[in-house]
XYZ file of C-alpha atoms in Angstrom:
327
model
C -28.969 6.068 -18.025
C -26.555 3.136 -18.137
C -24.107 2.297 -15.325
C -21.313 -0.261 -15.515
C -19.911 -1.154 -12.076
C -16.989 -3.580 -11.927
C -13.992 -4.543 -9.791
C -12.477 -7.445 -7.844
C -14.779 -7.319 -4.776
C -18.465 -8.255 -5.001
C -19.322 -6.482 -1.733
C -17.829 -3.205 -2.926
C -19.728 -3.481 -6.229
C -22.984 -4.091 -4.359
C -22.343 -1.105 -2.073
C -21.887 1.186 -5.087
C -24.977 -0.274 -6.759
C -27.019 0.448 -3.629
C -25.819 4.061 -3.672
C -26.918 4.464 -7.297
C -30.328 2.975 -6.501
C -30.781 5.300 -3.523
C -29.698 8.353 -5.526
C -32.041 7.555 -8.438
C -35.072 6.000 -6.724
C -34.854 7.012 -3.103
C -36.681 3.907 -1.909
C -36.784 0.724 -4.004
C -39.907 -1.385 -4.404
C -41.143 -4.325 -6.482
C -42.556 -1.776 -8.949
C -39.393 0.270 -9.558
C -36.568 -2.248 -9.188
C -35.783 -5.691 -10.582
C -32.550 -7.718 -10.618
C -31.400 -10.355 -13.131
C -28.391 -12.660 -13.229
C -27.057 -12.599 -16.805
C -25.722 -16.154 -16.445
C -29.169 -17.497 -15.479
C -31.672 -15.435 -17.532
C -31.829 -15.227 -21.359
C -30.769 -11.817 -22.637
C -34.023 -11.503 -24.623
C -36.080 -11.797 -21.417
C -33.929 -9.136 -19.748
C -34.355 -6.870 -22.790
C -38.157 -7.218 -22.637
C -38.178 -6.158 -18.986
C -35.995 -3.142 -19.759
C -38.439 -2.122 -22.498
C -41.536 -2.324 -20.269
C -42.703 1.043 -18.944
C -42.529 1.480 -15.166
C -45.878 0.903 -13.448
C -47.069 3.509 -10.964
C -43.751 5.370 -10.906
C -41.693 7.666 -13.113
C -38.470 5.661 -13.131
C -37.341 2.077 -12.663
C -33.938 0.403 -12.436
C -33.004 -2.959 -13.935
C -29.906 -4.416 -12.282
C -28.040 -7.049 -14.323
C -25.375 -8.943 -12.369
C -22.578 -11.241 -13.654
C -22.444 -9.392 -16.997
C -19.942 -11.762 -18.602
C -20.758 -10.319 -22.049
C -18.430 -7.368 -21.355
C -15.450 -9.735 -21.442
C -16.218 -11.640 -24.671
C -16.261 -10.627 -28.352
C -19.745 -10.336 -29.881
C -18.914 -13.016 -32.470
C -18.360 -15.467 -29.604
C -21.619 -14.441 -27.920
C -23.554 -15.027 -31.150
C -22.657 -18.721 -30.886
C -24.734 -19.016 -27.707
C -28.030 -20.783 -28.334
C -31.336 -19.030 -27.571
C -29.660 -15.666 -26.924
C -31.024 -12.714 -28.882
C -28.040 -10.361 -28.875
C -29.328 -8.351 -31.840
C -32.486 -7.484 -29.892
C -30.351 -6.445 -26.910
C -28.106 -4.242 -29.061
C -31.132 -2.583 -30.655
C -32.511 -1.755 -27.212
C -29.179 -0.311 -26.042
C -29.154 1.887 -29.144
C -32.680 3.190 -28.428
C -33.395 2.615 -24.714
C -36.590 3.341 -22.817
C -36.460 6.764 -21.137
C -38.124 5.413 -17.998
C -35.517 2.714 -17.354
C -31.994 2.961 -15.958
C -29.771 -0.116 -16.195
C -26.971 -1.089 -13.829
C -24.564 -3.640 -15.295
C -22.231 -5.234 -12.743
C -19.391 -7.700 -13.016
C -16.639 -9.052 -10.743
C -13.508 -8.594 -12.846
C -10.231 -6.697 -12.794
C -10.357 -5.827 -16.485
C -12.962 -5.285 -19.194
C -12.586 -6.158 -22.861
C -12.505 -2.576 -24.130
C -12.877 -3.756 -27.760
C -16.135 -5.467 -26.857
C -18.985 -4.326 -29.172
C -21.491 -3.829 -26.345
C -19.013 -1.772 -24.337
C -18.094 0.304 -27.382
C -21.763 1.001 -28.132
C -22.306 2.315 -24.593
C -19.073 4.294 -24.645
C -20.237 6.244 -27.718
C -23.247 7.528 -25.792
C -21.042 9.826 -23.731
C -21.001 10.706 -20.035
C -24.584 12.009 -20.022
C -25.928 8.522 -20.793
C -23.218 6.106 -19.661
C -21.088 5.949 -16.509
C -18.281 3.410 -16.096
C -17.462 2.930 -12.406
C -14.399 0.888 -11.483
C -14.418 -0.228 -7.861
C -10.704 -0.713 -7.211
C -9.396 -2.966 -4.460
C -8.893 -1.422 -1.053
C -5.594 -0.940 0.749
C -5.297 -2.442 4.230
C -6.072 0.958 5.791
C -9.025 1.233 3.413
C -10.389 -2.108 4.650
C -10.088 -0.919 8.252
C -11.910 2.352 7.479
C -14.583 0.383 5.617
C -15.080 -1.906 8.646
C -15.462 1.037 11.042
C -17.967 2.834 8.771
C -19.843 -0.428 8.174
C -20.552 -0.800 11.900
C -21.358 2.887 12.421
C -23.474 3.522 9.310
C -25.211 0.241 8.539
C -25.123 -2.062 11.554
C -26.003 0.433 14.320
C -22.967 -0.626 16.299
C -19.381 0.447 16.946
C -16.000 -1.279 16.782
C -12.653 -0.298 18.275
C -9.710 0.399 15.948
C -7.824 -2.601 17.348
C -10.832 -4.847 16.781
C -11.278 -3.514 13.227
C -7.641 -4.321 12.393
C -8.047 -7.855 13.714
C -11.362 -8.308 11.889
C -9.736 -7.295 8.590
C -6.812 -9.676 9.219
C -9.158 -12.565 10.015
C -11.363 -11.792 7.019
C -8.416 -12.163 4.656
C -8.972 -8.752 2.999
C -12.190 -10.152 1.486
C -15.088 -7.676 1.650
C -17.791 -10.352 1.439
C -16.244 -12.282 4.323
C -15.687 -9.031 6.229
C -19.354 -8.079 5.821
C -20.595 -11.519 6.951
C -18.295 -11.484 9.986
C -19.401 -7.928 10.837
C -23.068 -8.942 10.769
C -22.299 -11.867 13.089
C -20.420 -9.595 15.506
C -23.132 -6.899 15.500
C -25.732 -9.540 16.383
C -23.587 -10.497 19.395
C -22.877 -6.972 20.711
C -23.366 -3.339 19.747
C -19.795 -2.440 20.810
C -17.255 -4.827 19.298
C -13.885 -5.240 21.010
C -10.709 -7.108 20.098
C -11.732 -9.926 22.444
C -15.105 -10.262 20.647
C -13.377 -10.638 17.277
C -10.985 -13.281 18.667
C -13.956 -15.140 20.167
C -16.287 -15.163 17.166
C -14.137 -14.864 14.017
C -11.740 -17.621 13.028
C -8.496 -16.795 11.265
C -8.168 -17.735 7.566
C -6.565 -21.144 7.098
C -3.505 -19.651 5.400
C -3.009 -17.270 8.337
C -3.202 -20.177 10.766
C -0.694 -22.178 8.739
C 1.682 -19.194 8.866
C 1.261 -19.079 12.660
C 2.161 -22.778 12.893
C 5.126 -22.206 10.575
C 6.358 -19.169 12.532
C 5.988 -20.893 15.903
C 7.921 -23.923 14.682
C 10.815 -21.774 13.495
C 10.905 -19.989 16.864
C 11.014 -23.309 18.713
C 7.499 -22.819 20.097
C 6.310 -26.315 19.226
C 3.612 -26.232 21.919
C 2.090 -23.059 20.468
C 2.165 -24.577 16.962
C 0.395 -27.665 18.294
C -2.214 -25.476 20.006
C -3.018 -23.642 16.740
C -3.343 -26.986 14.940
C -5.703 -28.397 17.580
C -7.950 -25.342 17.160
C -8.052 -26.127 13.433
C -8.749 -29.789 14.167
C -11.994 -28.750 15.889
C -13.129 -27.239 12.555
C -12.339 -30.543 10.749
C -9.324 -29.163 8.878
C -7.420 -32.111 7.425
C -3.701 -32.485 8.275
C -2.826 -32.948 4.586
C -4.277 -29.489 3.881
C -2.042 -27.931 6.535
C 0.948 -29.952 5.306
C 0.443 -28.517 1.815
C 0.261 -24.952 3.180
C 3.316 -25.492 5.387
C 5.275 -26.817 2.414
C 4.364 -23.642 0.550
C 5.597 -21.537 3.491
C 8.935 -23.363 3.544
C 9.336 -23.057 -0.226
C 8.775 -19.297 0.132
C 11.300 -19.249 2.974
C 13.785 -20.962 0.655
C 13.285 -18.204 -1.918
C 13.627 -15.511 0.753
C 16.839 -17.157 1.983
C 18.276 -16.895 -1.529
C 17.211 -13.244 -1.908
C 18.714 -12.381 1.492
C 22.029 -13.809 0.298
C 21.631 -11.586 -2.773
C 21.428 -8.551 -0.420
C 17.814 -7.740 -1.307
C 15.840 -5.413 0.989
C 12.504 -6.321 2.611
C 10.598 -4.213 0.060
C 12.485 -5.828 -2.835
C 11.738 -9.298 -1.454
C 8.057 -8.408 -1.038
C 7.824 -7.181 -4.650
C 9.798 -10.123 -6.029
C 7.629 -12.742 -4.307
C 4.320 -10.772 -4.279
C 3.954 -11.025 -0.506
C 3.091 -8.564 2.260
C 6.126 -6.452 3.333
C 5.479 -7.344 6.989
C 5.561 -11.035 6.114
C 8.710 -10.455 4.070
C 10.425 -8.992 7.156
C 9.347 -11.940 9.322
C 10.603 -14.391 6.710
C 13.897 -12.497 6.395
C 14.432 -12.787 10.164
C 13.593 -16.485 10.035
C 15.858 -17.073 7.033
C 18.859 -15.769 8.961
C 18.440 -18.534 11.541
C 17.992 -21.584 9.312
C 20.187 -23.028 6.591
C 18.977 -23.767 3.040
C 20.026 -27.393 3.636
C 17.724 -27.672 6.678
C 14.824 -26.078 4.746
C 15.172 -28.723 2.030
C 15.290 -31.479 4.680
C 12.029 -30.162 6.172
C 10.403 -30.088 2.730
C 11.439 -33.721 2.251
C 9.966 -34.604 5.662
C 6.666 -32.910 4.764
C 6.561 -34.698 1.405
C 7.169 -38.101 3.018
C 4.566 -37.402 5.714
C 2.017 -36.457 3.048
C 2.688 -39.695 1.129
C 2.424 -41.827 4.282
C -0.891 -40.243 5.290
C -2.425 -40.525 1.810
C -1.246 -44.149 1.550
C -2.906 -44.998 4.863
C 0.391 -46.092 6.412
C -0.021 -43.851 9.470
C -2.843 -42.244 11.432
C -3.073 -38.754 9.920
C -3.781 -36.908 13.178
C -1.210 -38.706 15.314
C 1.498 -38.520 12.637
C 1.055 -34.788 12.071
C 1.014 -33.995 15.805
C 4.194 -36.076 16.176
C 5.793 -34.014 13.390
C 4.914 -30.773 15.226
C 6.151 -32.005 18.601
C 9.472 -33.335 17.239
C 10.160 -30.463 14.824
C 13.594 -28.838 15.058
C 14.572 -25.875 12.908
C 18.302 -26.247 13.448
């Protein structure tokens, strides 16, 4: 049996792979399971392992990760040195009955004209299963976090804490999993306070907090968020770049508001979260396009001064935050 598991999130791919392994093997061992990275191991060596009969068991699984060959034409692959694609294709045509293969790849889209994919597709559903692991919605991430603690980490997490964990993990399953493991090692009942204590916000989220606080006149709160970032050695020029991006987006929102666009229309137009679109719309009503452009000029000049060594980067950026005026 051949399985092809793909999608945008590595953690979700690995979860599905583990389910297949459990369903087929029950318990994995060094005799019935082996994993290869297609970018690090010659395809001929992988083919040989697939062809070997399982030792001491009826069935074995060969897992092949980073299967880039599903996204390239065969004629391009044949240009790779020391890669025996003909041998691989021959095996796929007449595979060993004792071996199942799981192909996995982080990608949003396969090359459906690819020769290897087409060969597998012709085998039909009894021999080949294509499994697309689509991205999760925000609610899906929260459900995943709750089940992760309950089912795999022998712990629990409150709904409020799960929402905050997802927000601080940036909707990234790998980061979410790593943060969950860290939290479960700290306590077996995770609360909102635990997440705030142990999981840092993504840099972009922090830059949006600074941006939002500045526009509300909460310069002290913006400075406090920055000083938390300073502890993690985040450079001021990095935050300046992110802030400039926030103000450029605000400029676009300001224009769309004048065009009578709704929050949902703004979110679709700019590919941003609808909640963020609403916040930006509210901010755009209280600041003029002229002032936004002045702030962008100030950020540009500050960036040049810091990179030229004309000012102390920490002092100059803190001074910008303290003296900032939106109106």
